[in-house]
Short mmCIF file of C-alpha atoms and ligand atoms in Angstrom, two decimals:
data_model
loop_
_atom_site.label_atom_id
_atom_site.label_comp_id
_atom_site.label_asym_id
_atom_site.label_seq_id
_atom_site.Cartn_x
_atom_site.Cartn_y
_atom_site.Cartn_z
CA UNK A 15 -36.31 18.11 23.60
CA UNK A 16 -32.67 18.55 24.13
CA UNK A 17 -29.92 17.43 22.12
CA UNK A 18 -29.14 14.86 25.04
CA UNK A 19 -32.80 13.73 25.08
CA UNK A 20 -33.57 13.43 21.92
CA UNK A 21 -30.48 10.80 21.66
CA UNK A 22 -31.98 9.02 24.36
CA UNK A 23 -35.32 8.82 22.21
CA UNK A 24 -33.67 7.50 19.35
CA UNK A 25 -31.63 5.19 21.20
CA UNK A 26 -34.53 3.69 23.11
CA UNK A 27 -36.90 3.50 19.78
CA UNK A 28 -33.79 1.82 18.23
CA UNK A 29 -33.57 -0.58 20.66
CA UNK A 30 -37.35 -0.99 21.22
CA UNK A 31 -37.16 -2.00 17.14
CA UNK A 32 -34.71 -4.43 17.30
CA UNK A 33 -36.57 -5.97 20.21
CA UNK A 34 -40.05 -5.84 18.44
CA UNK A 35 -38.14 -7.55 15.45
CA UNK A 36 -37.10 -10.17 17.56
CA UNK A 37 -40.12 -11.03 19.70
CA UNK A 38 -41.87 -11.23 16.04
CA UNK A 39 -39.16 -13.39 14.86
CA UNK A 40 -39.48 -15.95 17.58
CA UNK A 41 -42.95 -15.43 18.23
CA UNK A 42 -45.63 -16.21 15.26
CA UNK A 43 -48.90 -14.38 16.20
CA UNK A 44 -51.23 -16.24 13.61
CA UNK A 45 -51.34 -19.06 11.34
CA UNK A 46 -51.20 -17.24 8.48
CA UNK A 47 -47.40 -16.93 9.92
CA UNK A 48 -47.19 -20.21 10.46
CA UNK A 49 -48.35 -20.79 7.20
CA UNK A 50 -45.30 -18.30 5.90
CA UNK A 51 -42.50 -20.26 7.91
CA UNK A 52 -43.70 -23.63 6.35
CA UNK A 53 -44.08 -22.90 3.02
CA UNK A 54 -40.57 -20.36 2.83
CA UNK A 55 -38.67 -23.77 4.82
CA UNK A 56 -36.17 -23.22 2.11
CA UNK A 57 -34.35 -19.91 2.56
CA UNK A 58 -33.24 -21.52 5.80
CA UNK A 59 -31.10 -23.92 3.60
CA UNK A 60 -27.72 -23.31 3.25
CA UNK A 61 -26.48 -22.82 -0.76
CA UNK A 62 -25.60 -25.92 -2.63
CA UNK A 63 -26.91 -28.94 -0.10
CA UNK A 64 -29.10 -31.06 -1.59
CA UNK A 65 -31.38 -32.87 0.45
CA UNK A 66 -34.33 -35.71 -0.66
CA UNK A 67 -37.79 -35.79 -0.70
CA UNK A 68 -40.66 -36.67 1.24
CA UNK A 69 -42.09 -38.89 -1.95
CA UNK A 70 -38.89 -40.70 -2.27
CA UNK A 71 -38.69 -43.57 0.45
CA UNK A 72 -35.38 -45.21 1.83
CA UNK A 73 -35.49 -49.00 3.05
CA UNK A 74 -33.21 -50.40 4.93
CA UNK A 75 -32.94 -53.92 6.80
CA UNK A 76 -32.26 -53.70 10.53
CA UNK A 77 -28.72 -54.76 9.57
CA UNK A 78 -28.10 -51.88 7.76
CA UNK A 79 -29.34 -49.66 10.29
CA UNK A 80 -27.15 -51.02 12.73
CA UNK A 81 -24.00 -50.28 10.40
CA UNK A 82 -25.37 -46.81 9.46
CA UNK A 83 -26.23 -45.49 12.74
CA UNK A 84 -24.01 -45.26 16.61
CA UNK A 85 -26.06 -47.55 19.05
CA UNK A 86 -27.84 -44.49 20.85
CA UNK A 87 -29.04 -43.39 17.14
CA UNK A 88 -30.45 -46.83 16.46
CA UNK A 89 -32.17 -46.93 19.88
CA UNK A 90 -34.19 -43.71 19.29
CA UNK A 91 -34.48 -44.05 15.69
CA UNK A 92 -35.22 -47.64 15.52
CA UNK A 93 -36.26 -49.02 18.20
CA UNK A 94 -38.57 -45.76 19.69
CA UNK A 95 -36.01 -44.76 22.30
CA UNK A 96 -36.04 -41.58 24.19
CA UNK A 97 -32.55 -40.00 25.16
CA UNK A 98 -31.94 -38.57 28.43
CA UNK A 99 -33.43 -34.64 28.93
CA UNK A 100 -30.74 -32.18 28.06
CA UNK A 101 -28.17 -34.76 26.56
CA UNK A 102 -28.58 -33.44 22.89
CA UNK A 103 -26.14 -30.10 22.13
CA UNK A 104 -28.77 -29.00 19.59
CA UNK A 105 -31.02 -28.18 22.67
CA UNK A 106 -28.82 -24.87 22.73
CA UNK A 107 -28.58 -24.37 18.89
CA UNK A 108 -29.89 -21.20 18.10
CA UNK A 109 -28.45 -20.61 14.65
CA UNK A 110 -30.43 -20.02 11.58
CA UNK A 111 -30.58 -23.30 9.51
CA UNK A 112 -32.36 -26.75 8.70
CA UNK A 113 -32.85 -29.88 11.23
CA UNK A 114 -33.09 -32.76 8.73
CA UNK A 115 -33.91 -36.39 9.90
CA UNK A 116 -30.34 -37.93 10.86
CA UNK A 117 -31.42 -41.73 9.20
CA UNK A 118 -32.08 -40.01 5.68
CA UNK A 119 -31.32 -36.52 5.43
CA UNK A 120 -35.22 -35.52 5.09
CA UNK A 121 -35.84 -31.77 6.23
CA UNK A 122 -37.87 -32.01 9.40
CA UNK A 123 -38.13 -28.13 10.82
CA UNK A 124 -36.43 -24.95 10.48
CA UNK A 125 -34.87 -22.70 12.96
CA UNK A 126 -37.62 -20.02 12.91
CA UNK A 127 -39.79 -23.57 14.20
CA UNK A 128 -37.59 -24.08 17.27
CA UNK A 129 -38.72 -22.89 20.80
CA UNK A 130 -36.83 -23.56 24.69
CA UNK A 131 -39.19 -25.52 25.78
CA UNK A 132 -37.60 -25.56 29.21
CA UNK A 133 -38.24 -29.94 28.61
CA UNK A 134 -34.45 -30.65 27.94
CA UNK A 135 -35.41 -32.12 24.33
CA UNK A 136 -35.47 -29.88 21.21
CA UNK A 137 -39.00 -28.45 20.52
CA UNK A 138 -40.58 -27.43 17.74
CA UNK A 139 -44.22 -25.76 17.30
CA UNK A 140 -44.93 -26.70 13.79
CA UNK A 141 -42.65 -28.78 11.32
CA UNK A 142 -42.07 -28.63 7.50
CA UNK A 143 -45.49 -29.84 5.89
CA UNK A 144 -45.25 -33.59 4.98
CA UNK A 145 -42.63 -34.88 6.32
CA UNK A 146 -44.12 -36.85 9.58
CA UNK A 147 -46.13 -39.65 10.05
CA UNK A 148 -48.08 -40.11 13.42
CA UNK A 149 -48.76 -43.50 15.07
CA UNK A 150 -50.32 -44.07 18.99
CA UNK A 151 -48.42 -45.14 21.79
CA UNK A 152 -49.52 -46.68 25.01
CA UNK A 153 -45.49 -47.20 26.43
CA UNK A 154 -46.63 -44.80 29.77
CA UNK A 155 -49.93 -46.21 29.83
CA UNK A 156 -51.77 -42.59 28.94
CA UNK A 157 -51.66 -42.35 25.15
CA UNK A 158 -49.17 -40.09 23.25
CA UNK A 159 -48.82 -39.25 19.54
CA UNK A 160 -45.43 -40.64 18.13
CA UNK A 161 -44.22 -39.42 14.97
CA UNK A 162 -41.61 -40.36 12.53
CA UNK A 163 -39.78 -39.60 9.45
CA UNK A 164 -42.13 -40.02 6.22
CA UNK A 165 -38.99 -40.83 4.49
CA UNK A 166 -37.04 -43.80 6.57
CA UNK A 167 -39.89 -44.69 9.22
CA UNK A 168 -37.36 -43.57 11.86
CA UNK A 169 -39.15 -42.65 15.20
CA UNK A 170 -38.63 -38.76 16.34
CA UNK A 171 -40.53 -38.50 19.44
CA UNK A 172 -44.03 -37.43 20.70
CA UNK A 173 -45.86 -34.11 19.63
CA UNK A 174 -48.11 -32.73 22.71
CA UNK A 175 -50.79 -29.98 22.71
CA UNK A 176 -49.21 -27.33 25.32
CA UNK A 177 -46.88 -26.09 22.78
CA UNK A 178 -46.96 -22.04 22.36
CA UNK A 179 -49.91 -20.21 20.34
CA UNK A 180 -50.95 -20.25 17.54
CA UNK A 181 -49.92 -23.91 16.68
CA UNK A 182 -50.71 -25.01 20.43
CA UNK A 183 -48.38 -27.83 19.77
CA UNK A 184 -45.06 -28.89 20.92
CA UNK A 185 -42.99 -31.23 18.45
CA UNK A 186 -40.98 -32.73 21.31
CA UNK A 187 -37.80 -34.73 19.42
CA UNK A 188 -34.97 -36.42 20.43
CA UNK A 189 -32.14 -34.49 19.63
CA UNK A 190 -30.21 -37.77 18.89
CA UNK A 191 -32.15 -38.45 15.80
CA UNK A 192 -31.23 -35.02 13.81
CA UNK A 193 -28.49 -33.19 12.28
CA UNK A 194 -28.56 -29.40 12.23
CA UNK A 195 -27.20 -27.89 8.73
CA UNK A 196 -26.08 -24.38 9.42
CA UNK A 197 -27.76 -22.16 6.49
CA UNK A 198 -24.17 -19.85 7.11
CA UNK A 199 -21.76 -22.69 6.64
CA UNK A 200 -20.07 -23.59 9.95
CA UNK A 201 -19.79 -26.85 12.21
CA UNK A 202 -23.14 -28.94 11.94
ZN1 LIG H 5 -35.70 -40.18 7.87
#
């Protein structure tokens, strides 16, 4: 190899690692990974917030909702809304951080669960163990899973099965209903 060449061969294997490192990053090949990005949900929190947990429940009377949350909050949250496809900025977040339930604060998912979906809502193949409770809907006639926060009973949205592998699932959620806390400081 020249001089010239072998630049080129270090500059493409360079490259070629970052990529690799990427695709792995988005991309969890088993559930052993899966497993990983669940149980390490924490090192995607930024320093010093403090957030609840699963085991400790909030109540509130509709009345209270109404005062704590805007009215298209309390429609999804509340009432089992659905916003309208690619309303919610946090389909475009890509930062690393935490998505925490917007009517309690509860950690939901993590960046590193986040996928583009190409639906218009947020999606997520796995979530942070615990957190969700599942119910059956029959608003479209077909049935669909609904799930909501463990914590407040708010409603998320539906999980489907033709998420990504290995999970196979796609958390589909109303962007409405979360808050994103940037683990780097920054706007939320
Ligand atoms: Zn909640």
């Amino acid at each position: 190899m020249t001089r010239r060449e072998s630049l080129k061969f270090f500059l493409a294997a360079g490259i070629w690692t970052v990529l690799k490192g990427r695709l792995n990053a988005a991309q969890p090949a088993s559930m052993k990974d899966i497993e990983n990005l669940q149980k390490n949900w924490k090192t995607l929190l930024a320093d010093g917030v403090k957030v609840p947990l699963p085991s400790e429940p909030l109540k509130l009377s509709k009345e209270e909702w109404r005062k704590r949350l805007d009215a298209a909050q309390f429609n999804v949250l509340r009432e089992e809304g659905t916003e309208r496809p690619g309303s919610s900025p946090l389909n475009a977040e890509k930062r690393p951080g935490v998505f925490v339930c917007l009517g309690c604060n509860l950690p939901l998912f993590t960046s590193e669960m986040k996928y583009e979906s190409g639906t218009g809502w947020p999606s997520f193949f796995t979530t942070i163990p615990g957190v969700f409770g599942t119910s059956t809907d029959y608003k479209l006639i077909l049935p669909r899973t609904e799930y909501h926060c463990i914590r407040c009973g708010g409603h998320h949205g539906h999980v489907f099965d033709d998420g990504p592998p290995p999970t196979g699932k796609r958390w589909c959620n109303n962007g409405v209903a979360l808050r994103f806390i940037p683990r780097d400081g920054g706007k939320a």
